[in-house]
Amino acid sequence: MRLSLYTSVRNVVRMDFPVREMLQHHLPLADEIIVNEGHSDDGTLELVSSIDPKIKVFRHAWDDTPSPAWWARFSDDARRHCTGDWCLKLDCDEFIPEWEFARLHEQIRTASEDILPVKFTNFYGNYRVYHAAPEKIRWITHKWILHRNRPDVHYVGDGSSAQIGEQPWPAVRSDALTLHHFGAVRDAAQMRKKWREDGLRKQNRRGPWIPQFIYNFRPHDWFDADFIDDLATYEGPFIGPVREAPDRFTKDNLRLFHHLKQLGR
């Protein structure tokens, strides 16, 4: 059962996404890795092209229109290059833990469904703090990104999840694979810039849950009123890239972790 992993990137070096770590980490998982590259100008193309022959890079024009639908189309473009029996779509800040690799292959070998959910653990500020309770900010808890390679697979909305034709998404499974998401463990200025652009684009739909700090131009201190009550400490296990280079996955000098430990969280 061949597995294709696919992702889309543009200027991710400048935006401090862990793209090298993400691609290297998943080389043992996938039979091929498809990268849809959007004509970067910061060295992203050169970086992703130099990592491993298993990584196949294609280039498509990036669309800067306000509608999030273009990201869905960009994901569809990447998926069309996949040749595996099953496909897994990951952003370059998303990691399937290595202890889930064998279970992922077992799930796709035995699945009766055409698409499977993946459960998110969303880290914030560093690799030892995660979003534990979606009470203020609505963080993604699941995505439907593991699917059979069918021509009627397409991405909907802002491109977060795939859909098979017009079929509804299957129910969330108790045995859903876990995914570690480090989108909020990046350079604070770049993270805030991206969230601000996303927030302006999605305000009509998600306004009540947009963190207000993204419109604040003072230095980011990570102790956000929008987030702090929803955070908890993560005690492991840690994925290989974190164990090998913990500083790469730490942007606040572990201040949040020590603060939450003092609070008993």
GROMACS .gro file of C-alpha atoms in nm:
model
  265
    1MET     CA    1   0.000   0.000   0.000
    2ARG     CA    2   0.187   0.308  -0.126
    3LEU     CA    3   0.151   0.638   0.061
    4SER     CA    4   0.202   0.983  -0.090
    5LEU     CA    5   0.256   1.277   0.143
    6TYR     CA    6   0.190   1.620  -0.005
    7THR     CA    7   0.229   1.978   0.111
    8SER     CA    8   0.227   2.334  -0.022
    9VAL     CA    9   0.485   2.602   0.054
   10ARG     CA   10   0.579   2.959  -0.027
   11ASN     CA   11   0.839   3.170   0.154
   12VAL     CA   12   0.828   2.939   0.454
   13VAL     CA   13   1.194   3.007   0.538
   14ARG     CA   14   1.117   3.374   0.597
   15MET     CA   15   0.806   3.286   0.796
   16ASP     CA   16   1.006   3.052   1.022
   17PHE     CA   17   0.820   2.731   0.945
   18PRO     CA   18   1.016   2.412   1.028
   19VAL     CA   19   0.997   2.286   0.671
   20ARG     CA   20   1.334   2.107   0.667
   21GLU     CA   21   1.256   1.924   0.989
   22MET     CA   22   0.906   1.835   0.872
   23LEU     CA   23   1.015   1.691   0.538
   24GLN     CA   24   1.309   1.496   0.682
   25HIS     CA   25   1.094   1.358   0.963
   26HIS     CA   26   0.839   1.205   0.725
   27LEU     CA   27   1.082   1.047   0.478
   28PRO     CA   28   1.050   0.703   0.649
   29LEU     CA   29   0.669   0.730   0.650
   30ALA     CA   30   0.592   0.803   0.285
   31ASP     CA   31   0.687   0.643  -0.046
   32GLU     CA   32   0.699   0.988  -0.202
   33ILE     CA   33   0.666   1.346  -0.082
   34ILE     CA   34   0.507   1.600  -0.314
   35VAL     CA   35   0.585   1.968  -0.254
   36ASN     CA   36   0.378   2.229  -0.434
   37GLU     CA   37   0.600   2.539  -0.432
   38GLY     CA   38   0.450   2.881  -0.501
   39HIS     CA   39   0.746   3.069  -0.655
   40SER     CA   40   0.918   3.173  -0.332
   41ASP     CA   41   1.182   3.445  -0.317
   42ASP     CA   42   1.348   3.350   0.015
   43GLY     CA   43   1.532   3.026  -0.069
   44THR     CA   44   1.240   2.792   0.002
   45LEU     CA   45   1.263   2.626  -0.341
   46GLU     CA   46   1.636   2.562  -0.306
   47LEU     CA   47   1.593   2.425   0.046
   48VAL     CA   48   1.314   2.176  -0.025
   49SER     CA   49   1.482   2.063  -0.349
   50SER     CA   50   1.806   1.976  -0.170
   51ILE     CA   51   1.680   1.749   0.108
   52ASP     CA   52   1.620   1.406  -0.051
   53PRO     CA   53   1.545   1.251  -0.393
   54LYS     CA   54   1.218   1.114  -0.252
   55ILE     CA   55   1.089   1.473  -0.243
   56LYS     CA   56   0.936   1.581  -0.575
   57VAL     CA   57   0.893   1.955  -0.618
   58PHE     CA   58   0.636   2.112  -0.851
   59ARG     CA   59   0.570   2.483  -0.898
   60HIS     CA   60   0.236   2.656  -0.935
   61ALA     CA   61   0.144   3.022  -0.932
   62TRP     CA   62   0.051   3.153  -0.587
   63ASP     CA   63  -0.278   3.338  -0.556
   64ASP     CA   64  -0.293   3.637  -0.319
   65THR     CA   65  -0.665   3.705  -0.351
   66PRO     CA   66  -0.854   3.758  -0.022
   67SER     CA   67  -1.074   3.449  -0.061
   68PRO     CA   68  -0.944   3.141   0.126
   69ALA     CA   69  -1.069   2.923  -0.161
   70TRP     CA   70  -0.742   2.966  -0.347
   71TRP     CA   71  -0.560   2.767  -0.074
   72ALA     CA   72  -0.801   2.481  -0.135
   73ARG     CA   73  -0.718   2.497  -0.506
   74PHE     CA   74  -0.345   2.502  -0.429
   75SER     CA   75  -0.387   2.189  -0.215
   76ASP     CA   76  -0.579   2.024  -0.498
   77ASP     CA   77  -0.292   2.105  -0.734
   78ALA     CA   78  -0.049   1.925  -0.503
   79ARG     CA   79  -0.276   1.623  -0.461
   80ARG     CA   80  -0.300   1.569  -0.838
   81HIS     CA   81   0.073   1.491  -0.848
   82CYS     CA   82   0.041   1.205  -0.597
   83THR     CA   83   0.083   0.849  -0.725
   84GLY     CA   84   0.024   0.650  -0.405
   85ASP     CA   85  -0.279   0.439  -0.315
   86TRP     CA   86  -0.337   0.669  -0.017
   87CYS     CA   87  -0.245   1.033   0.038
   88LEU     CA   88  -0.165   1.239   0.345
   89LYS     CA   89  -0.175   1.618   0.326
   90LEU     CA   90   0.036   1.803   0.583
   91ASP     CA   91   0.128   2.167   0.625
   92CYS     CA   92   0.495   2.233   0.690
   93ASP     CA   93   0.435   2.287   1.063
   94GLU     CA   94   0.253   1.954   1.111
   95PHE     CA   95   0.423   1.633   1.225
   96ILE     CA   96   0.289   1.279   1.252
   97PRO     CA   97   0.480   1.137   1.552
   98GLU     CA   98   0.712   0.854   1.455
   99TRP     CA   99   0.536   0.620   1.702
  100GLU     CA  100   0.224   0.662   1.485
  101PHE     CA  101   0.388   0.559   1.158
  102ALA     CA  102   0.312   0.186   1.188
  103ARG     CA  103  -0.042   0.255   1.308
  104LEU     CA  104  -0.104   0.488   1.014
  105HIS     CA  105  -0.004   0.219   0.767
  106GLU     CA  106  -0.222  -0.034   0.948
  107GLN     CA  107  -0.520   0.202   0.934
  108ILE     CA  108  -0.494   0.261   0.561
  109ARG     CA  109  -0.439  -0.113   0.499
  110THR     CA  110  -0.758  -0.208   0.681
  111ALA     CA  111  -0.978   0.100   0.630
  112SER     CA  112  -1.326   0.062   0.486
  113GLU     CA  113  -1.362   0.441   0.463
  114ASP     CA  114  -1.210   0.655   0.189
  115ILE     CA  115  -1.100   0.933   0.423
  116LEU     CA  116  -0.979   0.929   0.784
  117PRO     CA  117  -0.954   1.203   1.050
  118VAL     CA  118  -0.634   1.307   1.225
  119LYS     CA  119  -0.639   1.453   1.577
  120PHE     CA  120  -0.436   1.768   1.649
  121THR     CA  121  -0.222   1.862   1.946
  122ASN     CA  122  -0.160   2.236   1.901
  123PHE     CA  123   0.157   2.366   2.066
  124TYR     CA  124   0.206   2.729   2.162
  125GLY     CA  125   0.528   2.918   2.227
  126ASN     CA  126   0.733   2.603   2.283
  127TYR     CA  127   0.717   2.225   2.258
  128ARG     CA  128   0.612   2.184   2.624
  129VAL     CA  129   0.293   2.394   2.614
  130TYR     CA  130  -0.021   2.304   2.422
  131HIS     CA  131  -0.376   2.425   2.375
  132ALA     CA  132  -0.576   2.202   2.609
  133ALA     CA  133  -0.928   2.351   2.606
  134PRO     CA  134  -1.086   2.539   2.315
  135GLU     CA  135  -1.275   2.784   2.537
  136LYS     CA  136  -1.163   3.119   2.392
  137ILE     CA  137  -0.979   3.065   2.065
  138ARG     CA  138  -1.126   2.802   1.832
  139TRP     CA  139  -0.824   2.593   1.735
  140ILE     CA  140  -0.853   2.302   1.496
  141THR     CA  141  -0.894   1.973   1.680
  142HIS     CA  142  -0.928   1.739   1.379
  143LYS     CA  143  -0.864   1.747   1.007
  144TRP     CA  144  -0.966   1.502   0.735
  145ILE     CA  145  -0.637   1.484   0.547
  146LEU     CA  146  -0.566   1.110   0.511
  147HIS     CA  147  -0.753   0.972   0.211
  148ARG     CA  148  -0.752   0.730  -0.077
  149ASN     CA  149  -0.606   0.869  -0.398
  150ARG     CA  150  -0.929   0.926  -0.586
  151PRO     CA  151  -0.989   1.179  -0.864
  152ASP     CA  152  -1.294   1.320  -0.684
  153VAL     CA  153  -1.096   1.424  -0.375
  154HIS     CA  154  -1.104   1.800  -0.334
  155TYR     CA  155  -1.041   2.056  -0.062
  156VAL     CA  156  -1.320   2.275   0.069
  157GLY     CA  157  -1.346   2.604   0.256
  158ASP     CA  158  -1.001   2.730   0.348
  159GLY     CA  159  -0.835   2.406   0.241
  160SER     CA  160  -0.803   2.257   0.590
  161SER     CA  161  -0.974   1.927   0.508
  162ALA     CA  162  -1.036   1.712   0.204
  163GLN     CA  163  -1.373   1.583   0.090
  164ILE     CA  164  -1.471   1.290  -0.132
  165GLY     CA  165  -1.714   1.429  -0.387
  166GLU     CA  166  -2.014   1.554  -0.191
  167GLN     CA  167  -1.988   1.289   0.081
  168PRO     CA  168  -2.007   1.418   0.441
  169TRP     CA  169  -1.696   1.376   0.652
  170PRO     CA  170  -1.686   1.050   0.849
  171ALA     CA  171  -1.731   1.074   1.223
  172VAL     CA  172  -1.428   1.140   1.440
  173ARG     CA  173  -1.279   0.808   1.550
  174SER     CA  174  -1.164   0.731   1.902
  175ASP     CA  175  -0.851   0.577   1.751
  176ALA     CA  176  -0.771   0.875   1.526
  177LEU     CA  177  -0.403   0.926   1.458
  178THR     CA  178  -0.239   1.210   1.648
  179LEU     CA  179  -0.056   1.501   1.488
  180HIS     CA  180   0.173   1.757   1.652
  181HIS     CA  181   0.111   2.108   1.520
  182PHE     CA  182   0.377   2.378   1.568
  183GLY     CA  183   0.218   2.664   1.375
  184ALA     CA  184   0.226   2.879   1.690
  185VAL     CA  185   0.587   2.791   1.772
  186ARG     CA  186   0.752   3.032   1.530
  187ASP     CA  187   0.910   3.375   1.519
  188ALA     CA  188   0.648   3.590   1.692
  189ALA     CA  189   0.651   3.874   1.439
  190GLN     CA  190   0.608   3.640   1.143
  191MET     CA  191   0.341   3.437   1.323
  192ARG     CA  192   0.148   3.750   1.414
  193LYS     CA  193   0.170   3.884   1.059
  194LYS     CA  194   0.029   3.561   0.915
  195TRP     CA  195  -0.249   3.539   1.174
  196ARG     CA  196  -0.337   3.903   1.115
  197GLU     CA  197  -0.376   3.841   0.742
  198ASP     CA  198  -0.582   3.528   0.811
  199GLY     CA  199  -0.791   3.711   1.068
  200LEU     CA  200  -0.873   3.996   0.834
  201ARG     CA  201  -0.972   3.747   0.566
  202LYS     CA  202  -1.189   3.535   0.798
  203GLN     CA  203  -1.330   3.800   1.031
  204ASN     CA  204  -1.690   3.771   0.918
  205ARG     CA  205  -1.682   3.396   0.985
  206ARG     CA  206  -1.456   3.369   1.289
  207GLY     CA  207  -1.448   3.718   1.435
  208PRO     CA  208  -1.533   3.628   1.797
  209TRP     CA  209  -1.240   3.385   1.810
  210ILE     CA  210  -0.969   3.596   1.648
  211PRO     CA  211  -0.698   3.669   1.911
  212GLN     CA  212  -0.667   4.043   1.961
  213PHE     CA  213  -0.290   4.037   2.010
  214ILE     CA  214  -0.240   3.996   1.635
  215TYR     CA  215  -0.343   4.360   1.590
  216ASN     CA  216  -0.098   4.475   1.860
  217PHE     CA  217   0.239   4.591   1.727
  218ARG     CA  218   0.420   4.586   2.060
  219PRO     CA  219   0.674   4.305   2.118
  220HIS     CA  220   0.502   3.971   2.166
  221ASP     CA  221   0.542   3.831   2.519
  222TRP     CA  222   0.343   3.504   2.469
  223PHE     CA  223   0.131   3.563   2.782
  224ASP     CA  224  -0.182   3.637   2.581
  225ALA     CA  225  -0.510   3.689   2.763
  226ASP     CA  226  -0.681   3.520   2.469
  227PHE     CA  227  -0.481   3.200   2.521
  228ILE     CA  228  -0.346   3.170   2.872
  229ASP     CA  229  -0.651   3.009   3.034
  230ASP     CA  230  -0.663   2.742   2.764
  231LEU     CA  231  -0.300   2.630   2.788
  232ALA     CA  232  -0.145   2.337   2.974
  233THR     CA  233   0.195   2.175   3.001
  234TYR     CA  234   0.282   1.882   2.776
  235GLU     CA  235   0.498   1.615   2.937
  236GLY     CA  236   0.573   1.408   2.630
  237PRO     CA  237   0.649   1.192   2.448
  238PHE     CA  238   0.835   1.424   2.211
  239ILE     CA  239   0.885   1.373   1.840
  240GLY     CA  240   1.235   1.311   1.703
  241PRO     CA  241   1.293   1.664   1.567
  242VAL     CA  242   1.210   1.810   1.910
  243ARG     CA  243   1.444   1.572   2.090
  244GLU     CA  244   1.723   1.646   1.843
  245ALA     CA  245   1.686   2.025   1.836
  246PRO     CA  246   1.461   2.148   2.119
  247ASP     CA  247   1.570   2.509   2.068
  248ARG     CA  248   1.421   2.501   1.717
  249PHE     CA  249   1.083   2.437   1.879
  250THR     CA  250   1.118   2.695   2.156
  251LYS     CA  251   1.037   3.062   2.093
  252ASP     CA  252   0.968   3.193   2.445
  253ASN     CA  253   1.266   3.049   2.637
  254LEU     CA  254   1.017   2.809   2.801
  255ARG     CA  255   0.870   3.097   3.004
  256LEU     CA  256   0.514   2.978   2.945
  257PHE     CA  257   0.601   2.626   3.053
  258HIS     CA  258   0.753   2.738   3.383
  259HIS     CA  259   0.464   2.979   3.446
  260LEU     CA  260   0.204   2.706   3.393
  261LYS     CA  261   0.397   2.460   3.611
  262GLN     CA  262   0.384   2.712   3.895
  263LEU     CA  263   0.007   2.727   3.847
  264GLY     CA  264  -0.015   2.348   3.862
  265ARG     CA  265  -0.113   2.313   3.498
   0.00000   0.00000   0.00000
